[in-house]
Amino acid sequence: MLTTPLAVLPAELSAGQFELVYNAFSFCIAAMAASALFFFNARAQVAEKYRPALLVSALVVSIATYHYFRIFNAWDGAYALQNGVYDVTGIPFNDAYRYADWLLTVPLLLVEAVAVLALAPKVSKSLLLKLAAAAIVMIATGYPGEISNSISTRLIWGTISTIPFVYILYVLWIELSKAIDRQPTAVKGLVNSLRLLLLLSWGVYPIAYLLPVFGITGASATVGVQVGYTIADVLAKPVFGLYIFAIAKAKTEADKEESTGETVVPVDGAAMKPALEGAVNN
Amino acid sequence: MLTTPLAVLPAELSAGQFELVYNAFSFCIAAMAASALFFFNARAQVAEKYRPALLVSALVVSIATYHYFRIFNAWDGAYALQNGVYDVTGIPFNDAYRYADWLLTVPLLLVEAVAVLALAPKVSKSLLLKLAAAAIVMIATGYPGEISNSISTRLIWGTISTIPFVYILYVLWIELSKAIDRQPTAVKGLVNSLRLLLLLSWGVYPIAYLLPVFGITGASATVGVQVGYTIADVLAKPVFGLYIFAIAKAKTEADKEESTGETVVPVDGAAMKPALEGAVNN
């Protein structure tokens, strides 16, 4: 049992603890909003058939921008500075924003991931339906554990939620692995990186979720869960979207080469492309 | 030692001191937001291959607009007018906004600078990775000194941060100098100005950072650091972006002349170009 369960905020945070979460949320708002502007505007840089994937990326980070504004304001309202430390004000910090966000954005992220696979329309549709259904079960079963005051409740719901979580990751890993072989040389490396990013970013969520179960309690648990989810969201949304953009851009180039039968010679400002890709690969 | 260390705000500011910073922040919001609108919309005026660089400029100033709204509000909340002077309210003024901003915008500014060099894709990518890594080290090591109450801590972290800072400037100066030779005549002057602007704008940051070390303390140090960073940000973001735009525009014209084999006679709206360049060169 936790002395200060997660759903009930710790009564006191040090200035450093409060500000770490505060700054992580603000950084996340800036990252989400900037990448929304980027994805909306970068659609013109890829061939028409890749533009829907970029539009979906733009929607994902737009939705997240909205929710992180709400989360930021909730955090700011939940504590007040008094004698150098932050005390709870009694205004609750609402964890449901994250789950509402995921309910909208995770199915959209799956659309992006499946779009990259470039499967036959029928296969694509049936795969997406299965994954989206699993995502909804994953999010719906994770929530009761998130808001519970009891470690055992958190552990039970967390375990149930892990089943669809592992199913989604397993299916995507297998499908992305198969897709690598079908890609032009320039794209193989990017799809491989995308596969690793998927594992890395999704892997942070259960770690953050389970921090209290691992015996990390009180203020440290709250700070760890919030910063952990924020890092995972930045990796899973804007950074994942940048990989989707890089893949779409590389495929656009590869299509051009194929149709003209020659390599596009990078001239002058065309060198901007790798510069942008460099940023994408960071 | 400082009597009123930087991380702790001076207890009192004169009306003139408070308003100078307040007005500088508001001016900066207007400048950043207006240049975001300009860069998003001016993309149509340059050839397609130069548009990604303008999109990156637009993102940089969009991100800065968000952060300057936060900085402005933090400043406004940190002081309250009482009997003709401004007294601290106890609400902290958060310096992390600047560092979160730089963490996102400095790598993007490097993308812009490297794009102008028009290097071979592989060279460009490896250069960018090195510079972006140096930028992250520069910002991460500058922060502990910025928020410290001790002059010696500020000096130590400032010195460490200066190593990647000098490395970035040195590499960009050398590369920009080499790039000048490769440019069409009309562009040489602009790239040379860009090189000087880079040195000038980046040069303001360490001066602002080191004001307290130079013996400027209390209210003067706080005002000097905030106004200094604001001036540096305006030079390094919107003004730098305007040079990138002017270079892209001049290259677009040069490309046209090359392909048609004759000088393009400025007709109608094309006459706006020199007017814009005039604004850029002020």
Coordinates of C-alpha atoms in Angstrom, one line a residue:
Chain A
M1 CA 0.0 0.0 0.0
L2 CA 1.1 3.5 -0.8
T3 CA 1.2 6.1 1.9
T4 CA 0.4 8.8 -0.7
P5 CA -1.5 6.9 -3.4
L6 CA -1.0 8.2 -7.0
A7 CA -4.6 9.2 -7.6
V8 CA -4.3 11.4 -4.5
L9 CA -1.5 13.9 -5.2
P10 CA 1.4 14.1 -2.8
A11 CA 0.7 16.9 -0.3
E12 CA 4.0 18.6 -0.9
L13 CA 6.5 18.9 -3.7
S14 CA 9.9 20.6 -3.7
A15 CA 10.3 23.6 -6.0
G16 CA 12.5 21.4 -8.2
Q17 CA 10.0 18.6 -8.4
F18 CA 7.1 20.8 -9.3
E19 CA 9.1 22.7 -11.9
L20 CA 10.5 19.6 -13.6
V21 CA 7.0 18.5 -14.4
Y22 CA 5.8 22.0 -15.2
N23 CA 8.7 22.5 -17.6
A24 CA 8.3 19.1 -19.2
F25 CA 4.6 19.9 -19.9
S26 CA 5.5 23.3 -21.4
F27 CA 8.2 21.8 -23.5
C28 CA 5.8 19.2 -24.7
I29 CA 3.2 21.8 -25.7
A30 CA 5.8 23.6 -27.8
A31 CA 7.1 20.4 -29.4
M32 CA 3.5 19.2 -30.2
A33 CA 2.3 22.5 -31.7
A34 CA 5.5 23.0 -33.7
S35 CA 5.3 19.5 -35.2
A36 CA 1.6 20.1 -36.0
L37 CA 2.6 23.2 -38.0
F38 CA 5.4 21.2 -39.7
F39 CA 3.2 18.1 -40.7
F40 CA 0.4 20.3 -42.1
N41 CA 2.9 22.3 -44.2
A42 CA 5.3 19.5 -45.1
R43 CA 2.6 17.6 -47.0
A44 CA 3.5 19.6 -50.1
Q45 CA 7.0 18.0 -50.0
V46 CA 5.8 14.4 -50.5
A47 CA 3.9 12.7 -53.3
E48 CA 0.2 12.9 -53.2
K49 CA -0.3 9.2 -52.1
Y50 CA 1.8 9.8 -48.9
R51 CA 0.0 13.0 -47.9
P52 CA -2.9 11.3 -45.9
A53 CA -0.3 9.8 -43.5
L54 CA 1.2 13.3 -42.9
L55 CA -2.3 14.7 -42.3
V56 CA -2.9 12.0 -39.7
S57 CA 0.4 12.8 -38.0
A58 CA -0.7 16.5 -38.0
L59 CA -4.0 15.6 -36.3
V60 CA -2.3 13.4 -33.7
V61 CA 0.0 16.2 -32.5
S62 CA -2.8 18.8 -32.8
I63 CA -5.0 16.7 -30.4
A64 CA -2.0 16.3 -28.1
T65 CA -1.3 20.0 -28.1
Y66 CA -4.9 20.6 -26.8
H67 CA -4.6 18.0 -24.1
Y68 CA -1.2 19.2 -22.9
F69 CA -2.6 22.7 -22.5
R70 CA -5.3 21.2 -20.3
I71 CA -2.7 19.0 -18.4
F72 CA -0.4 22.0 -17.9
N73 CA -3.2 24.1 -16.5
A74 CA -4.4 21.3 -14.3
W75 CA -0.9 20.8 -12.9
D76 CA -0.4 24.6 -12.4
G77 CA -3.7 24.7 -10.5
A78 CA -3.1 21.6 -8.4
Y79 CA -0.2 23.2 -6.4
A80 CA 0.6 26.6 -4.9
L81 CA 4.0 27.9 -3.8
Q82 CA 4.2 28.4 0.0
N83 CA 7.4 29.1 1.9
G84 CA 9.6 27.7 -0.9
V85 CA 7.7 24.4 -1.4
Y86 CA 4.6 23.5 -3.4
D87 CA 1.5 22.5 -1.4
V88 CA -1.6 20.9 -2.9
T89 CA -4.4 23.4 -3.4
G90 CA -7.1 20.7 -3.3
I91 CA -8.0 21.2 -7.0
P92 CA -7.7 17.7 -8.5
F93 CA -5.2 16.9 -11.2
N94 CA -7.1 15.1 -13.9
D95 CA -5.5 12.0 -15.3
A96 CA -8.4 11.4 -17.7
Y97 CA -7.0 14.0 -20.1
R98 CA -4.2 11.5 -21.0
Y99 CA -6.6 8.6 -21.5
A100 CA -9.0 10.8 -23.6
D101 CA -6.0 11.8 -25.7
W102 CA -4.8 8.2 -26.2
L103 CA -8.3 7.1 -27.1
L104 CA -8.2 9.5 -30.0
T105 CA -4.5 9.4 -30.9
V106 CA -3.5 5.8 -30.6
P107 CA -5.9 4.6 -33.3
L108 CA -4.6 7.4 -35.5
L109 CA -1.0 6.4 -34.8
L110 CA -1.9 2.9 -35.8
V111 CA -3.3 4.3 -39.1
E112 CA 0.1 6.0 -39.7
A113 CA 2.0 2.8 -38.9
V114 CA -0.2 0.7 -41.1
A115 CA 0.0 3.3 -43.9
V116 CA 3.8 2.8 -43.9
L117 CA 3.4 -0.9 -44.5
A118 CA 1.8 -0.2 -47.9
L119 CA -0.3 -3.4 -47.8
A120 CA -3.1 -4.3 -50.1
P121 CA -6.2 -2.2 -49.1
K122 CA -8.2 -5.2 -47.8
V123 CA -5.4 -6.6 -45.7
S124 CA -4.6 -3.1 -44.4
K125 CA -8.2 -2.5 -43.4
S126 CA -8.7 -5.7 -41.5
L127 CA -5.3 -5.3 -39.8
L128 CA -6.2 -1.8 -38.7
L129 CA -9.6 -2.8 -37.3
K130 CA -7.9 -5.5 -35.2
L131 CA -5.2 -3.2 -33.9
A132 CA -7.7 -0.3 -33.2
A133 CA -10.0 -2.6 -31.2
A134 CA -7.0 -3.8 -29.2
A135 CA -5.9 -0.2 -28.6
I136 CA -9.3 0.7 -27.2
V137 CA -9.3 -2.3 -24.8
M138 CA -5.7 -1.4 -23.8
I139 CA -6.6 2.2 -22.9
A140 CA -10.0 1.4 -21.3
T141 CA -8.5 -1.3 -19.0
G142 CA -5.5 0.8 -18.1
Y143 CA -7.5 3.7 -16.8
P144 CA -9.1 2.1 -13.7
G145 CA -5.6 1.1 -12.5
E146 CA -4.3 4.6 -13.2
I147 CA -6.8 6.4 -10.9
S148 CA -6.9 3.7 -8.2
N149 CA -5.4 4.3 -4.8
S150 CA -4.4 0.7 -4.4
I151 CA -1.2 -0.9 -5.7
S152 CA -2.9 -4.2 -6.2
T153 CA -5.8 -2.7 -8.3
R154 CA -3.1 -0.9 -10.4
L155 CA -1.3 -4.1 -10.9
I156 CA -4.4 -6.1 -11.9
W157 CA -5.7 -3.6 -14.4
G158 CA -2.1 -2.9 -15.6
T159 CA -1.7 -6.7 -16.3
I160 CA -5.0 -6.9 -18.2
S161 CA -4.1 -3.8 -20.2
T162 CA -0.7 -5.4 -21.1
I163 CA -2.3 -8.2 -23.1
P164 CA -3.7 -5.9 -26.0
F165 CA -0.5 -3.8 -25.6
V166 CA 1.8 -6.7 -26.3
Y167 CA -0.5 -7.9 -29.1
I168 CA -0.3 -4.5 -30.9
L169 CA 3.4 -4.3 -30.5
Y170 CA 3.9 -7.9 -31.6
V171 CA 1.7 -7.6 -34.8
L172 CA 3.3 -4.2 -35.8
W173 CA 6.9 -5.6 -35.2
I174 CA 6.2 -8.6 -37.4
E175 CA 4.5 -6.5 -40.1
L176 CA 7.2 -3.8 -40.1
S177 CA 9.9 -6.5 -40.3
K178 CA 8.2 -8.0 -43.3
A179 CA 7.8 -4.6 -44.9
I180 CA 11.5 -3.8 -44.7
D181 CA 12.2 -6.4 -47.5
R182 CA 9.7 -4.7 -49.8
Q183 CA 11.3 -1.2 -49.4
P184 CA 13.7 0.5 -51.8
T185 CA 17.3 0.5 -50.4
A186 CA 17.1 4.2 -49.3
V187 CA 14.0 3.4 -47.2
K188 CA 15.0 0.1 -45.5
G189 CA 17.1 1.8 -42.8
L190 CA 14.3 4.3 -42.0
V191 CA 11.7 1.6 -41.6
N192 CA 14.1 -0.4 -39.3
S193 CA 14.6 2.8 -37.2
L194 CA 10.8 3.3 -37.0
R195 CA 10.4 -0.3 -35.8
L196 CA 12.9 0.4 -33.0
L197 CA 11.4 3.7 -32.1
L198 CA 8.0 2.1 -31.8
L199 CA 9.4 -0.4 -29.3
L200 CA 11.4 2.3 -27.4
S201 CA 8.5 4.8 -27.2
W202 CA 5.8 2.4 -26.3
G203 CA 8.1 0.7 -23.8
V204 CA 8.2 3.9 -21.7
Y205 CA 4.4 3.8 -21.0
P206 CA 4.3 0.6 -18.9
I207 CA 7.5 1.6 -17.1
A208 CA 5.9 4.9 -16.1
Y209 CA 2.6 3.2 -15.2
L210 CA 4.4 0.6 -13.0
L211 CA 6.7 3.0 -11.1
P212 CA 4.4 2.9 -8.0
V213 CA 4.3 -0.9 -8.2
F214 CA 8.2 -0.9 -8.2
G215 CA 8.1 0.7 -4.8
I216 CA 8.6 4.3 -6.0
T217 CA 6.1 6.2 -4.0
G218 CA 4.8 9.7 -3.1
A219 CA 6.3 12.7 -4.8
S220 CA 8.9 10.7 -6.8
A221 CA 6.2 8.5 -8.2
T222 CA 4.0 11.4 -9.3
V223 CA 7.0 13.2 -10.9
G224 CA 8.2 10.0 -12.5
V225 CA 4.9 9.0 -14.0
Q226 CA 4.2 12.5 -15.4
V227 CA 7.7 13.1 -16.9
G228 CA 7.7 9.5 -18.1
Y229 CA 4.4 9.8 -20.0
T230 CA 5.5 13.2 -21.4
I231 CA 8.8 11.8 -22.8
A232 CA 6.9 8.7 -24.2
D233 CA 4.3 11.0 -25.9
V234 CA 7.1 13.2 -27.5
L235 CA 8.7 10.0 -28.9
A236 CA 5.5 8.3 -29.9
K237 CA 3.9 11.4 -31.6
P238 CA 6.2 14.1 -33.0
V239 CA 9.3 11.9 -33.4
F240 CA 7.3 9.0 -34.8
G241 CA 5.6 11.4 -37.2
L242 CA 9.0 12.8 -38.3
Y243 CA 10.1 9.2 -39.2
I244 CA 6.8 8.8 -41.2
F245 CA 7.7 12.0 -43.0
A246 CA 11.3 10.9 -43.7
I247 CA 10.0 7.6 -45.1
A248 CA 7.3 9.4 -47.2
K249 CA 10.0 11.8 -48.5
A250 CA 12.5 9.0 -49.3
K251 CA 9.7 7.0 -51.1
T252 CA 8.8 10.1 -53.1
E253 CA 12.4 10.4 -54.3
A254 CA 12.6 6.7 -55.0
D255 CA 9.3 6.8 -57.1
K256 CA 10.8 9.7 -59.1
E257 CA 14.0 7.8 -59.8
E258 CA 12.0 4.8 -60.9
S259 CA 9.8 6.8 -63.3
T260 CA 12.7 8.8 -64.8
G261 CA 15.0 5.8 -64.8
E262 CA 17.9 7.8 -63.4
T263 CA 19.2 9.1 -60.1
V264 CA 18.0 12.6 -59.2
V265 CA 21.2 14.5 -58.9
P266 CA 21.1 16.7 -55.9
V267 CA 21.8 20.2 -57.1
D268 CA 22.3 23.4 -55.1
G269 CA 19.4 23.8 -52.7
A270 CA 18.4 20.2 -53.0
A271 CA 21.0 19.7 -50.3
M272 CA 18.4 21.1 -47.9
K273 CA 16.7 17.8 -48.0
P274 CA 19.4 15.8 -46.2
A275 CA 19.7 18.7 -43.7
L276 CA 16.1 18.3 -42.9
E277 CA 16.4 14.6 -42.7
G278 CA 19.4 15.1 -40.4
A279 CA 17.1 16.9 -38.0
V280 CA 14.5 14.2 -38.4
N281 CA 17.1 11.5 -37.4
N282 CA 18.1 13.2 -34.2
Chain B
M1 CA 29.1 37.3 -4.4
L2 CA 25.8 38.9 -5.4
T3 CA 23.6 40.5 -2.8
T4 CA 20.6 39.6 -4.9
P5 CA 21.5 36.5 -6.9
L6 CA 20.0 36.2 -10.3
A7 CA 17.9 33.1 -9.7
V8 CA 16.2 35.0 -6.9
L9 CA 14.6 38.1 -8.4
P10 CA 15.6 41.5 -7.1
A11 CA 13.0 42.5 -4.4
E12 CA 12.3 45.8 -6.1
L13 CA 12.5 47.3 -9.6
S14 CA 11.9 50.9 -10.6
A15 CA 8.9 51.4 -12.8
G16 CA 11.3 52.1 -15.7
Q17 CA 13.3 48.9 -15.1
F18 CA 10.1 46.7 -15.0
E19 CA 8.6 48.3 -18.0
L20 CA 11.7 48.1 -20.1
V21 CA 11.7 44.3 -19.8
Y22 CA 7.9 44.2 -20.1
N23 CA 8.0 46.2 -23.3
A24 CA 11.0 44.2 -24.7
F25 CA 9.0 41.0 -24.2
S26 CA 5.9 42.3 -25.8
F27 CA 7.8 43.7 -28.8
C28 CA 9.5 40.3 -29.2
I29 CA 6.1 38.5 -29.2
A30 CA 4.9 40.8 -32.1
A31 CA 8.2 40.4 -34.0
M32 CA 8.2 36.6 -33.7
A33 CA 4.5 36.1 -34.6
A34 CA 4.7 38.5 -37.5
S35 CA 7.8 36.8 -38.9
A36 CA 6.0 33.4 -38.5
L37 CA 3.2 34.7 -40.6
F38 CA 5.7 36.1 -43.1
F39 CA 7.8 32.9 -43.4
F40 CA 4.7 30.6 -43.8
N41 CA 3.3 32.8 -46.5
A42 CA 6.6 33.8 -48.3
R43 CA 7.4 30.2 -49.2
A44 CA 5.3 30.7 -52.4
Q45 CA 7.8 33.4 -53.5
V46 CA 10.8 31.1 -53.7
A47 CA 11.6 28.0 -55.8
E48 CA 10.3 24.7 -54.4
K49 CA 13.8 23.4 -53.3
Y50 CA 14.2 26.5 -51.0
R51 CA 10.8 26.1 -49.3
P52 CA 11.8 23.6 -46.6
A53 CA 14.4 26.2 -45.2
L54 CA 11.6 28.8 -45.0
L55 CA 9.3 26.3 -43.3
V56 CA 12.0 25.7 -40.7
S57 CA 12.4 29.5 -40.2
A58 CA 8.6 29.7 -39.7
L59 CA 8.7 26.9 -37.1
V60 CA 11.6 28.5 -35.2
V61 CA 9.7 31.8 -34.7
S62 CA 6.4 30.0 -34.0
I63 CA 8.1 28.1 -31.1
A64 CA 9.6 31.4 -29.9
T65 CA 6.2 33.1 -30.0
Y66 CA 4.8 30.5 -27.7
H67 CA 7.7 30.8 -25.2
Y68 CA 7.7 34.6 -25.2
F69 CA 4.0 34.6 -24.3
R70 CA 4.9 32.3 -21.3
I71 CA 8.0 34.5 -20.4
F72 CA 5.9 37.7 -20.7
N73 CA 3.2 36.3 -18.4
A74 CA 5.8 35.0 -15.9
W75 CA 7.4 38.4 -15.8
D76 CA 4.0 40.2 -15.4
G77 CA 3.2 37.8 -12.5
A78 CA 6.5 38.1 -10.8
Y79 CA 6.1 41.8 -9.9
A80 CA 3.3 44.0 -8.7
L81 CA 3.2 47.8 -8.7
Q82 CA 3.1 49.3 -5.2
N83 CA 3.7 53.0 -4.4
G84 CA 5.3 53.7 -7.7
V85 CA 7.8 50.8 -7.7
Y86 CA 7.5 47.1 -8.6
D87 CA 7.8 44.6 -5.7
V88 CA 8.3 40.9 -6.1
T89 CA 5.0 38.9 -5.6
G90 CA 6.8 35.7 -4.7
I91 CA 5.6 33.9 -7.9
P92 CA 8.9 32.7 -9.5
F93 CA 10.1 33.9 -12.9
N94 CA 10.9 30.7 -14.8
D95 CA 14.2 30.8 -16.7
A96 CA 13.6 27.3 -18.0
Y97 CA 11.3 28.6 -20.8
R98 CA 14.3 30.1 -22.6
Y99 CA 16.3 26.9 -22.3
A100 CA 13.3 24.7 -23.5
D101 CA 13.0 27.2 -26.4
W102 CA 16.6 26.9 -27.3
L103 CA 16.6 23.1 -27.0
L104 CA 14.0 23.1 -29.8
T105 CA 15.0 26.2 -31.9
V106 CA 18.8 26.0 -32.0
P107 CA 19.0 22.7 -33.8
L108 CA 16.4 24.1 -36.2
L109 CA 18.4 27.2 -36.8
L110 CA 21.4 25.0 -37.5
V111 CA 19.2 23.2 -40.1
E112 CA 18.6 26.6 -41.8
A113 CA 22.3 27.5 -41.7
V114 CA 23.5 24.2 -43.1
A115 CA 20.8 24.3 -45.8
V116 CA 22.3 27.6 -47.0
L117 CA 25.6 25.9 -47.4
A118 CA 24.1 23.6 -50.1
L119 CA 26.6 20.8 -49.4
A120 CA 26.4 17.2 -50.7
P121 CA 23.7 15.3 -48.8
K122 CA 26.0 13.1 -46.8
V123 CA 28.4 15.9 -45.8
S124 CA 25.4 18.0 -44.8
K125 CA 23.9 15.3 -42.7
S126 CA 27.1 14.5 -40.8
L127 CA 27.8 18.2 -40.2
L128 CA 24.3 18.8 -38.9
L129 CA 24.5 15.8 -36.5
K130 CA 27.8 17.2 -35.0
L131 CA 26.5 20.7 -34.7
A132 CA 23.1 19.6 -33.2
A133 CA 24.9 17.4 -30.6
A134 CA 27.2 20.4 -29.7
A135 CA 24.1 22.6 -29.4
I136 CA 22.4 20.3 -26.9
V137 CA 25.5 20.1 -24.8
M138 CA 25.8 23.9 -24.9
I139 CA 22.3 24.5 -23.7
A140 CA 22.3 21.7 -21.1
T141 CA 25.5 22.9 -19.5
G142 CA 24.5 26.6 -19.6
Y143 CA 21.3 26.0 -17.6
P144 CA 22.8 25.0 -14.2
G145 CA 24.8 28.2 -14.3
E146 CA 21.8 30.3 -15.3
I147 CA 19.7 29.2 -12.3
S148 CA 22.5 29.2 -9.8
N149 CA 22.8 31.8 -7.0
S150 CA 26.5 31.7 -7.0
I151 CA 28.8 33.7 -9.4
S152 CA 31.4 31.0 -9.4
T153 CA 28.9 28.3 -10.4
R154 CA 27.7 30.6 -13.1
L155 CA 31.3 31.1 -14.3
I156 CA 32.1 27.4 -14.3
W157 CA 29.0 26.2 -16.2
G158 CA 29.3 29.2 -18.5
T159 CA 32.9 28.3 -19.4
I160 CA 32.0 24.7 -20.0
S161 CA 29.0 25.8 -22.2
T162 CA 31.4 28.1 -24.1
I163 CA 33.3 25.1 -25.6
P164 CA 30.5 23.7 -27.8
F165 CA 29.4 27.4 -28.4
V166 CA 32.7 28.3 -29.9
Y167 CA 32.9 25.0 -31.8
I168 CA 29.5 25.6 -33.5
L169 CA 30.4 29.2 -34.4
Y170 CA 33.9 28.2 -35.7
V171 CA 32.5 25.4 -37.9
L172 CA 29.7 27.5 -39.3
W173 CA 32.1 30.5 -39.9
I174 CA 34.5 28.3 -41.9
E175 CA 31.7 26.6 -43.8
L176 CA 29.9 29.8 -44.6
S177 CA 33.2 31.4 -45.8
K178 CA 33.8 28.4 -48.1
A179 CA 30.2 28.6 -49.4
I180 CA 30.6 32.2 -50.4
D181 CA 32.8 31.2 -53.3
R182 CA 30.2 28.8 -54.7
Q183 CA 27.4 31.4 -54.8
P184 CA 26.2 33.4 -57.8
T185 CA 27.4 37.0 -57.7
A186 CA 24.0 38.3 -56.5
V187 CA 24.1 36.0 -53.5
K188 CA 27.8 36.4 -52.3
G189 CA 27.0 39.6 -50.4
L190 CA 24.0 38.1 -48.7
V191 CA 25.9 35.1 -47.4
N192 CA 28.7 37.3 -46.2
S193 CA 26.1 39.4 -44.2
L194 CA 24.6 36.2 -42.9
R195 CA 28.0 35.1 -41.6
L196 CA 28.4 38.5 -39.8
L197 CA 24.8 38.4 -38.4
L198 CA 25.5 34.9 -37.0
L199 CA 28.6 36.2 -35.1
L200 CA 26.8 39.3 -34.0
S201 CA 23.6 37.6 -32.7
W202 CA 25.2 34.7 -31.1
G203 CA 27.8 37.0 -29.5
V204 CA 25.1 38.7 -27.5
Y205 CA 24.1 35.5 -25.5
P206 CA 27.4 35.1 -23.6
I207 CA 27.5 38.8 -22.9
A208 CA 24.0 38.7 -21.3
Y209 CA 24.9 35.4 -19.5
L210 CA 28.1 36.9 -18.0
L211 CA 26.7 40.3 -16.9
P212 CA 26.5 39.2 -13.3
V213 CA 30.1 37.9 -13.5
F214 CA 31.2 41.3 -14.8
G215 CA 30.1 42.8 -11.5
I216 CA 26.7 44.0 -12.7
T217 CA 24.3 43.0 -9.9
G218 CA 20.8 43.1 -8.6
A219 CA 18.1 44.9 -10.6
S220 CA 20.6 46.0 -13.4
A221 CA 21.7 42.4 -13.9
T222 CA 18.2 41.0 -14.2
V223 CA 17.1 43.8 -16.6
G224 CA 20.3 43.4 -18.6
V225 CA 20.1 39.6 -18.9
Q226 CA 16.4 39.7 -20.0
V227 CA 16.7 42.5 -22.5
G228 CA 20.0 41.1 -23.8
Y229 CA 18.5 37.6 -24.4
T230 CA 15.5 39.2 -26.1
I231 CA 17.6 41.3 -28.5
A232 CA 19.8 38.3 -29.3
D233 CA 16.7 36.1 -30.0
V234 CA 15.2 38.8 -32.3
L235 CA 18.5 38.9 -34.3
A236 CA 19.1 35.1 -34.3
K237 CA 15.5 34.1 -35.3
P238 CA 13.4 36.6 -37.3
V239 CA 16.4 38.6 -38.7
F240 CA 18.4 35.5 -39.4
G241 CA 15.3 34.0 -41.1
L242 CA 14.9 37.1 -43.3
Y243 CA 18.5 36.7 -44.6
I244 CA 17.7 33.0 -45.3
F245 CA 14.6 34.2 -47.2
A246 CA 16.6 36.9 -49.1
I247 CA 19.2 34.3 -50.1
A248 CA 16.5 31.8 -51.2
K249 CA 14.9 34.6 -53.3
A250 CA 18.2 35.7 -54.9
K251 CA 19.0 32.0 -55.7
T252 CA 15.5 31.5 -57.2
E253 CA 16.2 34.5 -59.5
A254 CA 19.7 33.3 -60.4
D255 CA 18.3 29.8 -61.2
K256 CA 15.7 31.4 -63.5
E257 CA 18.3 33.5 -65.4
E258 CA 20.5 30.4 -65.8
S259 CA 17.6 28.3 -67.3
T260 CA 16.3 31.1 -69.6
G261 CA 19.8 32.5 -70.4
E262 CA 18.6 36.0 -69.9
T263 CA 18.0 38.5 -67.1
V264 CA 14.5 38.4 -65.7
V265 CA 13.0 41.9 -66.1
P266 CA 11.2 42.8 -62.9
V267 CA 7.6 43.3 -63.7
D268 CA 4.7 44.2 -61.5
G269 CA 4.9 42.4 -58.2
A270 CA 8.4 41.3 -58.7
A271 CA 9.3 44.9 -57.8
M272 CA 8.5 43.9 -54.2
K273 CA 11.7 42.0 -54.0
P274 CA 14.1 44.9 -53.6
A275 CA 11.7 46.4 -51.1
L276 CA 11.8 43.3 -49.0
E277 CA 15.6 43.1 -49.4
G278 CA 15.7 46.7 -48.2
A279 CA 13.9 45.6 -45.0
V280 CA 16.2 42.7 -44.6
N281 CA 19.3 44.8 -44.9
N282 CA 18.2 47.4 -42.3

